[in-house]
GROMACS .gro file of C-alpha atoms in nm:
model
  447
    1UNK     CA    1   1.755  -2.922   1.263
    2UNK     CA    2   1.964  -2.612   1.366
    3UNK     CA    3   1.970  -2.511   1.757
    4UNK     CA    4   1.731  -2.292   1.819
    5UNK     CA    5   1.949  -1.960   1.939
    6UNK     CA    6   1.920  -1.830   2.270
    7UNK     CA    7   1.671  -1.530   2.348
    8UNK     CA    8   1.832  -1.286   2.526
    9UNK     CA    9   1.541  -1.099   2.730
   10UNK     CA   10   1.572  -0.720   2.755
   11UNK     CA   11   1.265  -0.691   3.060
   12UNK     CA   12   1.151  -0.327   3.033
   13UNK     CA   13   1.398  -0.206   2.726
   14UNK     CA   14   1.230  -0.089   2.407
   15UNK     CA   15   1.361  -0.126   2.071
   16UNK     CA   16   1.405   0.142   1.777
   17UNK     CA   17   1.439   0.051   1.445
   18UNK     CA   18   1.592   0.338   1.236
   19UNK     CA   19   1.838   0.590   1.345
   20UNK     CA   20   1.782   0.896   1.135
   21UNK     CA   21   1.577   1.201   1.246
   22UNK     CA   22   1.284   0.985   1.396
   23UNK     CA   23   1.475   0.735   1.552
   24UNK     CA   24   1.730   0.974   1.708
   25UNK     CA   25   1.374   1.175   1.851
   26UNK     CA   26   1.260   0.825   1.949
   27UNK     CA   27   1.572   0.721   2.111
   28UNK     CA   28   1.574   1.058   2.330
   29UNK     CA   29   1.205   1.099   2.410
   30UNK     CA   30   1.224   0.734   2.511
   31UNK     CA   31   1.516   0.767   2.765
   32UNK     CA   32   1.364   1.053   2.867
   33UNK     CA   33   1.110   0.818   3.020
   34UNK     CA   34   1.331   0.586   3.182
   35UNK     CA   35   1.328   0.353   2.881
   36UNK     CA   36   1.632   0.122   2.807
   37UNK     CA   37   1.667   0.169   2.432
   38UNK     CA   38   1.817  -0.025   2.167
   39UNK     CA   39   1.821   0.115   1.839
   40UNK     CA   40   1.945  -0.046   1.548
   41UNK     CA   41   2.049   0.096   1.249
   42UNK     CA   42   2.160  -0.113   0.928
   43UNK     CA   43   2.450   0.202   0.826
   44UNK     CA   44   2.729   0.323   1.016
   45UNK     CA   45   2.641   0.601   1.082
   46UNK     CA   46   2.301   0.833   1.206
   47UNK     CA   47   2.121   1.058   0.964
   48UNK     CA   48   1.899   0.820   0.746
   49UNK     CA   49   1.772   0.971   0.420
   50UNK     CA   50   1.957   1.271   0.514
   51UNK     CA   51   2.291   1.120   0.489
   52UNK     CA   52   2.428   1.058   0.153
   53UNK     CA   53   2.657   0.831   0.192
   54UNK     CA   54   2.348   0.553   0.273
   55UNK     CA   55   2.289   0.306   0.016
   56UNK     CA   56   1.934   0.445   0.052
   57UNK     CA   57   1.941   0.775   0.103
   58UNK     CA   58   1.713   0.975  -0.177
   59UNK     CA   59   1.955   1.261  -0.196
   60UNK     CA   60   2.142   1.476  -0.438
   61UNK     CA   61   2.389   1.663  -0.493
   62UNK     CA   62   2.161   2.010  -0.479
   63UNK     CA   63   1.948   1.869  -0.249
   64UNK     CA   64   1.753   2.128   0.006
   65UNK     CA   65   1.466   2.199   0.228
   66UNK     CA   66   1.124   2.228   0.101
   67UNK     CA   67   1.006   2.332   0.397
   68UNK     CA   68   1.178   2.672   0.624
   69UNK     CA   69   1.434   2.618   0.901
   70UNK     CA   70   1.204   2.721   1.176
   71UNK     CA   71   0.959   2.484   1.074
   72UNK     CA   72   1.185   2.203   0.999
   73UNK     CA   73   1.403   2.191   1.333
   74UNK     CA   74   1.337   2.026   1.644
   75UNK     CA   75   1.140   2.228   1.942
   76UNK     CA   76   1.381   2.137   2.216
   77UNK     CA   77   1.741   2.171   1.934
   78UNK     CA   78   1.653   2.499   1.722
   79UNK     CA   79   1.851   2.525   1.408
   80UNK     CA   80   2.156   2.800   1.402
   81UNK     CA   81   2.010   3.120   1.326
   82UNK     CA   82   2.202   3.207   1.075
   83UNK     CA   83   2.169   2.969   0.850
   84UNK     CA   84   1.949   2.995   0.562
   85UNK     CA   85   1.539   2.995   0.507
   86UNK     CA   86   1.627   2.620   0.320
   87UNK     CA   87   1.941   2.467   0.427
   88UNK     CA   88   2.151   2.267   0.220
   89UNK     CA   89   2.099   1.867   0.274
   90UNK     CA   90   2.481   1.885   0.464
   91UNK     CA   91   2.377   2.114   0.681
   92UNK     CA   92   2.094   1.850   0.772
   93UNK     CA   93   2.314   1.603   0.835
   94UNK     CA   94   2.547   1.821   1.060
   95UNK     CA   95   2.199   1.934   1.277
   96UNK     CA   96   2.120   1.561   1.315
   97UNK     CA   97   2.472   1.424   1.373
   98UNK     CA   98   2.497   1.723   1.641
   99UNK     CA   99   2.167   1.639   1.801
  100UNK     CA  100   2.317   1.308   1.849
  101UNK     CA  101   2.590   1.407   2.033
  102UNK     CA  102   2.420   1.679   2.228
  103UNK     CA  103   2.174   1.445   2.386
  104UNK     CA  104   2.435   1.180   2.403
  105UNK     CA  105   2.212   0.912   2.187
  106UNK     CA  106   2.488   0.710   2.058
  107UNK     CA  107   2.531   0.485   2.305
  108UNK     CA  108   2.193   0.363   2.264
  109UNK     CA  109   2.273   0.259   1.887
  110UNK     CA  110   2.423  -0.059   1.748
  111UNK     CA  111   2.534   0.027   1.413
  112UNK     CA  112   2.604  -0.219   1.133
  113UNK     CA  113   2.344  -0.422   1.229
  114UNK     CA  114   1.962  -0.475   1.041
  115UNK     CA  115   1.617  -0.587   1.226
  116UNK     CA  116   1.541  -0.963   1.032
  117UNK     CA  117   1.250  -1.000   1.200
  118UNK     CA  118   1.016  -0.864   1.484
  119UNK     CA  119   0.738  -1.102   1.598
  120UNK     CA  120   0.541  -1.061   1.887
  121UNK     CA  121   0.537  -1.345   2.177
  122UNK     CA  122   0.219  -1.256   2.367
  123UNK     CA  123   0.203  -1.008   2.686
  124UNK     CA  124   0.275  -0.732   2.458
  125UNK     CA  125   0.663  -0.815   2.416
  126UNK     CA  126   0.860  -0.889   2.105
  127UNK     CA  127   1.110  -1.080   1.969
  128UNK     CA  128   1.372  -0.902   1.800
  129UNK     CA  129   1.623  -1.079   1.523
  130UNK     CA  130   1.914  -0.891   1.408
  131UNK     CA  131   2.212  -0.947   1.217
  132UNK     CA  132   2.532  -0.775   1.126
  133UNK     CA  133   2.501  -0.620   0.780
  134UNK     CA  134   2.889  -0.762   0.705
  135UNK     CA  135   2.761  -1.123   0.816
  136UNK     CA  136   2.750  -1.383   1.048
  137UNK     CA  137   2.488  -1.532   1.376
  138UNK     CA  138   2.149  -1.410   1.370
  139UNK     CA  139   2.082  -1.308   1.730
  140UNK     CA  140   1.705  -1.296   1.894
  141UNK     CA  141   1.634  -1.029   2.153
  142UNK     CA  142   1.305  -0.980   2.350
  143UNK     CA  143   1.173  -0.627   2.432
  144UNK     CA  144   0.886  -0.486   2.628
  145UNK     CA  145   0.801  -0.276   2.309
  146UNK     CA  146   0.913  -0.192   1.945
  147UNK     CA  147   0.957   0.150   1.751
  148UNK     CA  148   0.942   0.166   1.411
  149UNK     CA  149   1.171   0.442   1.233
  150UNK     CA  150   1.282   0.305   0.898
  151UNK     CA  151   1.159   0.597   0.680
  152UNK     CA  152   0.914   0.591   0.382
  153UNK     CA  153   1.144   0.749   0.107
  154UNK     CA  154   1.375   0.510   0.036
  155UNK     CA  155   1.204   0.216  -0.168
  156UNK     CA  156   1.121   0.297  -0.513
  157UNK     CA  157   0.727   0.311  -0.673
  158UNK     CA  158   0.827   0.145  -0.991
  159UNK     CA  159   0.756   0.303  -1.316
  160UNK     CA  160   0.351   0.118  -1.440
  161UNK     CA  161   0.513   0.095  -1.761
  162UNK     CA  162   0.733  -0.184  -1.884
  163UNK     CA  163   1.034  -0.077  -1.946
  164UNK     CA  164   1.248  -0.409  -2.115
  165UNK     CA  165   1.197  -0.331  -2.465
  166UNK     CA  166   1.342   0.040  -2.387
  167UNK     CA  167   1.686   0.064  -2.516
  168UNK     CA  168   1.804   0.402  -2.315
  169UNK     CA  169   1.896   0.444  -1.986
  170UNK     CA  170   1.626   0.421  -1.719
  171UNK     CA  171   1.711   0.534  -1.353
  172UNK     CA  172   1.473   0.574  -1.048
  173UNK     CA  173   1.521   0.913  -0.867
  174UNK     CA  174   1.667   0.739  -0.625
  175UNK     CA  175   2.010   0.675  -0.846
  176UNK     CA  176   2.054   1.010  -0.970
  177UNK     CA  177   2.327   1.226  -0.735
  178UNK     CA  178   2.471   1.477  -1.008
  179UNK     CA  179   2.423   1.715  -1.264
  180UNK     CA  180   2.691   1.550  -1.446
  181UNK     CA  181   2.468   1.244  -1.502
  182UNK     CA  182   2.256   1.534  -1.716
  183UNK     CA  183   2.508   1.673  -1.873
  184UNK     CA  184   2.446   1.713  -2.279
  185UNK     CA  185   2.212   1.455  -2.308
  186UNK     CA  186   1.809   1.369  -2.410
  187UNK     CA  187   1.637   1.367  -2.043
  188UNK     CA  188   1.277   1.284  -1.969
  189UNK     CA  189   1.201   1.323  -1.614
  190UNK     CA  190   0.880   1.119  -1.506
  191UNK     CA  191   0.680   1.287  -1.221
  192UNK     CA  192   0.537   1.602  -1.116
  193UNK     CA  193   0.604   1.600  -0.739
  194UNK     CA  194   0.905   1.808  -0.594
  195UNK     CA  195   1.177   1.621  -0.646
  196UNK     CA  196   1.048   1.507  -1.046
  197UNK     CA  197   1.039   1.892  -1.050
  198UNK     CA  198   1.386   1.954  -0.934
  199UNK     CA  199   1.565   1.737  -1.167
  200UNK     CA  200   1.386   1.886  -1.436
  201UNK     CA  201   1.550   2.241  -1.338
  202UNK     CA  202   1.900   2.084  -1.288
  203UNK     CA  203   1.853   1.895  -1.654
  204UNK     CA  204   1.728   2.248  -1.772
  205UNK     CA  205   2.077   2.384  -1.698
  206UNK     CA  206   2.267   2.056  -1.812
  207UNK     CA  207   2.124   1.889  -2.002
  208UNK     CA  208   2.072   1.889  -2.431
  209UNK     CA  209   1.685   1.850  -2.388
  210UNK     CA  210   1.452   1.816  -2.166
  211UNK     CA  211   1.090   1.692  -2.137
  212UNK     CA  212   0.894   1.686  -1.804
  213UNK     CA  213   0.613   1.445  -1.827
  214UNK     CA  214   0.356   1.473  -1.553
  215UNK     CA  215  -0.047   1.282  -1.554
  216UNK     CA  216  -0.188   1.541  -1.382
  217UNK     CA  217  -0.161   1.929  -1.328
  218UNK     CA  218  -0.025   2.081  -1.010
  219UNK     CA  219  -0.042   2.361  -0.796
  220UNK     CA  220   0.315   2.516  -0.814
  221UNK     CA  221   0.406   2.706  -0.489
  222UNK     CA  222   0.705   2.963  -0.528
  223UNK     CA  223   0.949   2.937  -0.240
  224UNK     CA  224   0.869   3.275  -0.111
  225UNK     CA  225   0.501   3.433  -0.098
  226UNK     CA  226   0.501   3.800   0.051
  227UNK     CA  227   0.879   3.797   0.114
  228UNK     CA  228   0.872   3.523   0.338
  229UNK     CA  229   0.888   3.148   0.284
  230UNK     CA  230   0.566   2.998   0.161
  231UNK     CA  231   0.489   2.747   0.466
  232UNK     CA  232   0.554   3.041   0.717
  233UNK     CA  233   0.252   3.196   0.578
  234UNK     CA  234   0.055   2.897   0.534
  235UNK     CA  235   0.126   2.815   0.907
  236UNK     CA  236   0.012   3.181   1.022
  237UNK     CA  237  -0.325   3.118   0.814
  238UNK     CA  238  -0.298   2.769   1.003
  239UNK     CA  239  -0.287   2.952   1.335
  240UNK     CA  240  -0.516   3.215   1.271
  241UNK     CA  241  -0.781   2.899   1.215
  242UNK     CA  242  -0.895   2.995   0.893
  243UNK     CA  243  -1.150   2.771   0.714
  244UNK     CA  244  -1.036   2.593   0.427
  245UNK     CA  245  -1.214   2.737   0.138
  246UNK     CA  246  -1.064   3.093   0.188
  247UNK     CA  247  -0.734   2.951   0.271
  248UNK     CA  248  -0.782   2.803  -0.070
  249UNK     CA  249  -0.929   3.149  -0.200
  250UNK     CA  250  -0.590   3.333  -0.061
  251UNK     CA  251  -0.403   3.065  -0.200
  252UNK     CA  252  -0.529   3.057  -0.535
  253UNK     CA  253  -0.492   3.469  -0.577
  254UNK     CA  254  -0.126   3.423  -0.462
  255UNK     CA  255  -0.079   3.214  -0.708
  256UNK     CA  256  -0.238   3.415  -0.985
  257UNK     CA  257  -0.002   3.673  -0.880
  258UNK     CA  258   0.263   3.534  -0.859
  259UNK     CA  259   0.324   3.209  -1.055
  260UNK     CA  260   0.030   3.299  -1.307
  261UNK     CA  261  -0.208   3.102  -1.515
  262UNK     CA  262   0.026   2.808  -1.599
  263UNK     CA  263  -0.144   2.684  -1.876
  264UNK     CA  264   0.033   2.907  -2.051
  265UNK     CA  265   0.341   2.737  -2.009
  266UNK     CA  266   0.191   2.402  -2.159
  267UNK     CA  267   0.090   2.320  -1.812
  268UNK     CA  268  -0.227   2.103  -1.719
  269UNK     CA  269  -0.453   2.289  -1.500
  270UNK     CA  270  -0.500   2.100  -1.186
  271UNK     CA  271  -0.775   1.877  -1.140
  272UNK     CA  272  -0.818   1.937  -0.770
  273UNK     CA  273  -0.797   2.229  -0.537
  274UNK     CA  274  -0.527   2.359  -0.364
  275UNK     CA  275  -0.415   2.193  -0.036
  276UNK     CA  276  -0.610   1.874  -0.199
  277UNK     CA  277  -0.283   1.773  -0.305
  278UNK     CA  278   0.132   1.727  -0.120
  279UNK     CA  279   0.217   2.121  -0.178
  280UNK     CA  280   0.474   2.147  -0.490
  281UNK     CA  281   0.759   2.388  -0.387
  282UNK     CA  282   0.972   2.515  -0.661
  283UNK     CA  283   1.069   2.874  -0.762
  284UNK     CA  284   1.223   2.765  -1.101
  285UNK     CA  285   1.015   2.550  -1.308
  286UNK     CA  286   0.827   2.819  -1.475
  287UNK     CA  287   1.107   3.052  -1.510
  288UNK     CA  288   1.255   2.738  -1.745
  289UNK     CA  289   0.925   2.659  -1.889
  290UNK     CA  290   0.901   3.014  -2.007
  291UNK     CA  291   1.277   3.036  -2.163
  292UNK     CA  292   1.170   2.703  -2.311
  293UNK     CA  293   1.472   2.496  -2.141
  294UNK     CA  294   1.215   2.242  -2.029
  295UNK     CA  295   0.880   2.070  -2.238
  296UNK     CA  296   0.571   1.981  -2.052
  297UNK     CA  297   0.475   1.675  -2.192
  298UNK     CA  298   0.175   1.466  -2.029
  299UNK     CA  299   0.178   1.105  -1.877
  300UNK     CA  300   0.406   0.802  -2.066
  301UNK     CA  301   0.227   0.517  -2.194
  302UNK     CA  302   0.531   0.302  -2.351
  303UNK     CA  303   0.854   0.233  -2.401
  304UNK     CA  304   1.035   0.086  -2.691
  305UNK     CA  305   1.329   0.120  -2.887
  306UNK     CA  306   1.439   0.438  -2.899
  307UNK     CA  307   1.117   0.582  -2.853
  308UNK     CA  308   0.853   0.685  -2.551
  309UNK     CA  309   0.539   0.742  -2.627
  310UNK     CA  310   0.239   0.986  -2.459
  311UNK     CA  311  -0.041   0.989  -2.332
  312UNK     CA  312  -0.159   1.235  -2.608
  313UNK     CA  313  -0.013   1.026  -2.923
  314UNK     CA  314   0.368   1.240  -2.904
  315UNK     CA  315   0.684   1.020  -2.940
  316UNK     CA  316   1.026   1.159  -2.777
  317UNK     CA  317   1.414   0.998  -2.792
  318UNK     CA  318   1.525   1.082  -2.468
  319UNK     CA  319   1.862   0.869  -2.388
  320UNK     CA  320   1.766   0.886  -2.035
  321UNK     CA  321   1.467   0.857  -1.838
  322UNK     CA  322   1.442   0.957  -1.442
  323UNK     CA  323   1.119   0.817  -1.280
  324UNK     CA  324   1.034   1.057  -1.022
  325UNK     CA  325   0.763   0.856  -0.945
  326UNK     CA  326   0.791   0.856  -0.555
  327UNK     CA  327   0.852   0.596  -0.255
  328UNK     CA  328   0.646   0.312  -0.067
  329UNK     CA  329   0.663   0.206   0.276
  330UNK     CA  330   0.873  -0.127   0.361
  331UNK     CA  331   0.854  -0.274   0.658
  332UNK     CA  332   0.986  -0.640   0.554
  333UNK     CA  333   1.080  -0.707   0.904
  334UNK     CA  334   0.687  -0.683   1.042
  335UNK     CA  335   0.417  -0.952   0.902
  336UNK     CA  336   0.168  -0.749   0.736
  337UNK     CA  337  -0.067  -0.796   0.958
  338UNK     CA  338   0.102  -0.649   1.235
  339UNK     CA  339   0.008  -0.272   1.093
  340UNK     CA  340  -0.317  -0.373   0.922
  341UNK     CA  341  -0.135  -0.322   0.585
  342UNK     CA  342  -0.387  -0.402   0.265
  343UNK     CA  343  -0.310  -0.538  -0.095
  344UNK     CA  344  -0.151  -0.152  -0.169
  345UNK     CA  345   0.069  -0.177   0.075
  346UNK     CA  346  -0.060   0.081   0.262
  347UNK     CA  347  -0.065   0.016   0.711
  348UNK     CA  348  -0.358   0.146   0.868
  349UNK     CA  349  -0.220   0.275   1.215
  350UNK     CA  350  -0.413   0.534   1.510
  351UNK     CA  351  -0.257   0.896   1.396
  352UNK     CA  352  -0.023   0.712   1.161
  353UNK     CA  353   0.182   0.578   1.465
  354UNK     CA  354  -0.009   0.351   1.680
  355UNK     CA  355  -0.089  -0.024   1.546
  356UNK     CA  356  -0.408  -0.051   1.628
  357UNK     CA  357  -0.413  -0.430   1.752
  358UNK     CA  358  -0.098  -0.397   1.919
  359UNK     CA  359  -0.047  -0.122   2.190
  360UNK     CA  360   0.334  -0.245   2.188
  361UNK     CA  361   0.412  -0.126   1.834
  362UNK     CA  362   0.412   0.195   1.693
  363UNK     CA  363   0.560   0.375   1.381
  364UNK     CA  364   0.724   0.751   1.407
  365UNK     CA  365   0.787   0.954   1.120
  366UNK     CA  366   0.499   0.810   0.842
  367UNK     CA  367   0.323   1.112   0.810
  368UNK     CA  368   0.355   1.387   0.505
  369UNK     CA  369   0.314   1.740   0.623
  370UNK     CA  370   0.276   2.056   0.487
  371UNK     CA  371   0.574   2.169   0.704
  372UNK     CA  372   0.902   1.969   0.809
  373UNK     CA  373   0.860   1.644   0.928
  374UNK     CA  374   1.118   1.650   1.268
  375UNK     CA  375   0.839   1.868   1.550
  376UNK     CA  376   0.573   1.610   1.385
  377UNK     CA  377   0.832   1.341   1.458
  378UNK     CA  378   0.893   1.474   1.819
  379UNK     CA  379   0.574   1.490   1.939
  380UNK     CA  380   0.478   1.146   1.795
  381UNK     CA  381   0.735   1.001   1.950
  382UNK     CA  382   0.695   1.231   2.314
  383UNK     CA  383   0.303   1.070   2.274
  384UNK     CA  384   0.444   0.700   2.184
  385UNK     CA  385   0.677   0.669   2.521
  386UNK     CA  386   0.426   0.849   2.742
  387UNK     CA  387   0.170   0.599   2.645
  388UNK     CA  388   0.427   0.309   2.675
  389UNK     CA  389   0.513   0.445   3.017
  390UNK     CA  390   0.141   0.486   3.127
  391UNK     CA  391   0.102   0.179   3.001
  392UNK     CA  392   0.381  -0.021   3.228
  393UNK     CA  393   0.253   0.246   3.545
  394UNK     CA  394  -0.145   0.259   3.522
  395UNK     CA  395  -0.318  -0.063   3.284
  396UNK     CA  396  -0.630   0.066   3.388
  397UNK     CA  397  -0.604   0.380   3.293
  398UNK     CA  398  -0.399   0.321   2.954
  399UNK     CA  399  -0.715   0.100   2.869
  400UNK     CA  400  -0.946   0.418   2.869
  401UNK     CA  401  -0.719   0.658   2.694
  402UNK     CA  402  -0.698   0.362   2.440
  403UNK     CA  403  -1.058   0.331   2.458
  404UNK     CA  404  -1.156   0.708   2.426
  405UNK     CA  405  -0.887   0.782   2.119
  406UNK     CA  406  -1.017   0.468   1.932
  407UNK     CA  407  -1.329   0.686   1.875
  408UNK     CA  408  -1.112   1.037   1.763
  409UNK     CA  409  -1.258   1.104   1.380
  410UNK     CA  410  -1.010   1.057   1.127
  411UNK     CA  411  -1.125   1.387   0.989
  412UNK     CA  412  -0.947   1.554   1.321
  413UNK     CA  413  -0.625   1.446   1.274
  414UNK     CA  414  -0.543   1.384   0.837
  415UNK     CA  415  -0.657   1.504   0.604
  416UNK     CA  416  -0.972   1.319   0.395
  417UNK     CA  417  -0.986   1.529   0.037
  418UNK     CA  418  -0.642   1.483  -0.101
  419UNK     CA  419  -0.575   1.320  -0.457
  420UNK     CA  420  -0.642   0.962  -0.462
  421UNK     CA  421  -0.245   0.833  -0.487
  422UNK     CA  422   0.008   0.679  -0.248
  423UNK     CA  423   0.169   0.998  -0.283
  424UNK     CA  424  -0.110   1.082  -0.037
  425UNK     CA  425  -0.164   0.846   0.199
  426UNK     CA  426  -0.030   1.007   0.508
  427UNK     CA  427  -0.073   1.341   0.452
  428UNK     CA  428  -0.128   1.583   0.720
  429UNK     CA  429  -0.214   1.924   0.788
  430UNK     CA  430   0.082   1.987   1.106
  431UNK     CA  431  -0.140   2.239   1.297
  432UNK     CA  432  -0.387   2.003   1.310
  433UNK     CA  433  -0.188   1.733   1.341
  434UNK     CA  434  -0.024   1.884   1.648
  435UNK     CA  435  -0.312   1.970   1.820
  436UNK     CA  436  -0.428   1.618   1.844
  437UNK     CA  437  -0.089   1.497   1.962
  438UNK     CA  438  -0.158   1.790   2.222
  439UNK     CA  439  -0.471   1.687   2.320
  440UNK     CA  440  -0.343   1.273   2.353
  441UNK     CA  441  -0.030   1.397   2.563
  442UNK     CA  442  -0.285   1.585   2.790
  443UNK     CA  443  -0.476   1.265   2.838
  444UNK     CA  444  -0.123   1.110   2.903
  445UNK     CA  445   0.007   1.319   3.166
  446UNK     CA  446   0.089   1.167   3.546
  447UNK     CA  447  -0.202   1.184   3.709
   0.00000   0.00000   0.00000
C-alpha cells in the first residue's frame, strides 16, 4: 500500500473553495475576522464565471448584466459611476480583478490548484486534498472550517432528449462564444430562460433561420420599465413592502403596456404568475418575433436524422441546436451527504449557505435573486465568518443562535410559489433575503 501523505494542520485557518465573486467576498469578509484563509482556485486567475478565458465560464461574446450596476456591485466596492445601467461581461471581470487587488486578496489564493476531496475528521475540522491542475502529489490539509464558492452555472442540465441518432450539430450553451458560430445557418435554440433568449436575438441577426423552442410561456421583462431599469423599480416596490398580489397587479399592467399580449407573437401564455418564476430580462425578443427573424416553436420531443420534432407534431432541419437548458450544482469534492443533497441533486442548506449537520461548512453564492448576486454574496458570507468567529469565541452562545434560526420559516427567507424546476431551486426575493441575513448578523454581533 501507498504511504499515507502527511496532514499538514492549518489550527484556526479556514478554507475557500472558489475564487470568483463569492470567494473573493469570502476571502475578505473572512480576514476581516481574523481568519487565516486559503482559497483555492482550479484557474489562474480570479473572476470565475465572469472570466472567459475559464474552461467553465458560461460566457459570450455579448454577454451583459441582467440585473443594474447599482444592484449588482458590492456595498463596501461601488461600481464606477459612469459606466453603464448593464455593463459589459469585461467590465465584470475588471470590477472583480480590481476588488482583488484593492483588498489585497491574492495572497490568500493558491492558483492552479483543485479541492479532490473535503472530508470532515470530527471536532468540526476538515481535511482538505488538493492537487495541482498540471499534475503531480496530492497534498492533505486540515482546517478549522470550509467555504464553499464553486458557482452553480457552470455544469450543464443535459438536454431529456436523446440526442445520438441526431445528425446536426448539438452544443450546450455553455460552448457557444460567437455570433460567428450563427452565422448563415439553421439554429434551434432550446430554452426559454435569459440566456436561451439571448442567443435567439444574436441568431436573429446571424443566423439563416431561427426557431426558439420553449415548454412553457414566460413573463418577458423589458430592460427598462418607466425609464429606469426594471429591477430598480421592482426593488423600490420591494422597499415600499408591497404585498405580492399588487406587485403582481403593477407588474402585469406594465407588461400589457409595454411588451403586450404576447400571444400574439406565437407566444405561450404563462402558466404561472409573475414573480412565480426567475424574471426573464430581454428588450429584443419581441421586437424579432414581430419582424419574424425568430419562430416560437414549443418543447422538442426527438431527434433524428435531419429532423427535430415538437411537442405539437411540427418537424424542423435546423443544422444546429443550442440547449439553453440551464446549470446544476456540482460539488464532487463533498459526499452528498455532507449538504443533505437528494436523488435531484439538489443540497438542502439553512438560507442556502449553512449545512445544516455541520456548523463547519457552508456554501456562498447558491442563491438566484431577482437582483445581482455579489450584496447577496457579501452578506452571506459577512453572516458565515461572524458565526464561525462566534463560534471559536462563545460555544454557548453559537448553540442558541443555532438553535433559535433552526426554527426561522422557510417562507421568511425564499421564496415557496415558484415553478416547479431546478431552474428554481434557490430562488430568492433579495429584500427579503437581506433582511434575514440582517436579522442573523444582529443575533451575531459581540456581545
Amino acid at each position: 500500500m501507498p504511504d499515507t501523505p502527511d496532514i499538514a494542520d492549518r489550527h484556526d485557518a479556514v478554507c475557500v473553495i472558489g475564487a470568483g465573486g463569492s470567494g473573493l467576498a469570502a476571502i475578505k469578509n473572512l480576514r476581516e475576522q481574523g481568519f487565516a484563509v486559503d482559497c483555492y482556485e482550479r484557474e489562474t486567475s480570479v473572476g470565475g464565471a465572469w472570466n472567459w478565458r475559464h474552461d467553465r465560464s458560461p460566457v459570450y461574446a455579448s454577454t451583459h448584466l441582467i440585473s443594474s450596476r447599482p444592484l449588482t456591485e458590492f456595498p463596501d466596492f461601488p461600481m464606477p459611476d459612469d459606466w453603464p445601467d448593464y455593463p459589459h461581461h469585461s467590465k465584470l471581470l475588471s470590477y472583480l480583478e480590481r476588488y482583488a487587488q484593492h483588498f489585497g486578496l491574492g495572497d490568500s489564493i493558491w492558483f492552479g490548484t483543485e479541492v479532490v476531496a473535503v472530508t470532515p475528521v470530527g471536532d468540526g475540522r476538515w481535511d482538505v486534498t488538493t492537487r495541482s491542475t498540471g499534475g503531480g502529489a496530492e497534498r492533505i490539509q486540515r482546517y478549522a472550517a470550509v467555504v464553499v464558492a464553486n458557482g452553480h452555472n457552470w455544469s450543464p442540465k443535459p438536454l431529456p432528449v436523446d440526442t445520438s441518432k441526431y445528425r446536426g450539430q448539438v452544443i450546450h450553451a455553455s460552448a457557444y462564444k460567437d455570433p460567428a458560430q450563427l452565422r448563415g445557418r439553421k439554429v434551434l435554440v432550446v430554452g426559454g430562460g435569459n440566456t436561451g433568449c439571448d442567443i435567439a436575438v444574436e441568431a436573429a441577426q446571424q443566423a439563416s433561420t431561427v426557431w426558439h423552442s420553449t415548454r412553457r410561456g414566460y413573463w418577458y421583462a423589458p430592460k427598462y420599465v418607466f425609464g429606469r431599469p426594471a429591477d430598480q423599480v421592482n426593488d423600490k416596490m420591494l422597499q415600499l413592502r408591497l404585498p405580492l398580489w399588487l406587485r403582481q397587479w403593477i407588474y402585469h399592467r406594465a407588461l400589457r403596456l409595454t411588451v403586450g399580449d404576447i400571444t400574439r407573437y406565437g407566444l405561450p401564455e404563462p402558466d404561472h404568475r409573475p414573480y412565480e418564476s426567475h424574471p426573464v430580462v430581454n428588450s429584443q425578443l419581441v421586437y424579432y418575433l414581430g419582424h419574424g427573424r425568430i419562430t416560437p416553436v414549443p418543447d422538442v420531443t426527438r431527434l433524428e436524422g435531419s429532423t427535430v420534432e415538437l411537442a405539437d407534431g411540427r418537424r424542423v432541419e435546423p443544422d444546429l441546436v443550442i440547449t439553453a437548458t440551464g446549470y446544476l450544482p456540482r460539488f464532487e469534492f463533498l459526499a452528498p451527504e455532507l449538504l443533505d443533497i437528494d436523488d435531484d441533486g439538489k443540497p438542502d442548506l439553512h438560507l442556502h449557505a449553512f449545512a445544516r449537520k455541520h456548523p463547519t461548512l457552508a456554501v456562498i453564492g447558491l442563491v438566484q435573486p431577482d437582483a445581482g448576486l455579489f450584496p447577496l454574496a457579501h452578506w452571506q458570507s459577512v453572516a458565515v465568518a461572524r458565526w464561525l468567529r462566534l463560534r471559536a469565541t462563545d460555544p454557548v452562545r453559537a448553540a442558541a443562535v443555532q438553535q433559535r434560526e433552526s426554527t426561522r420559516p422557510l417562507r421568511s427567507w425564499t421564496r415557496l410559489r415558484v415553478v416547479p424546476s431546478s431552474r428554481h431551486w434557490f430562488e430568492v426575493s433579495h429584500t427579503s433575503y437581506l433582511r434575514t441575513l440582517e436579522d442573523l448578523l444582529k443575533q451575531l454581533e459581540p456581545a
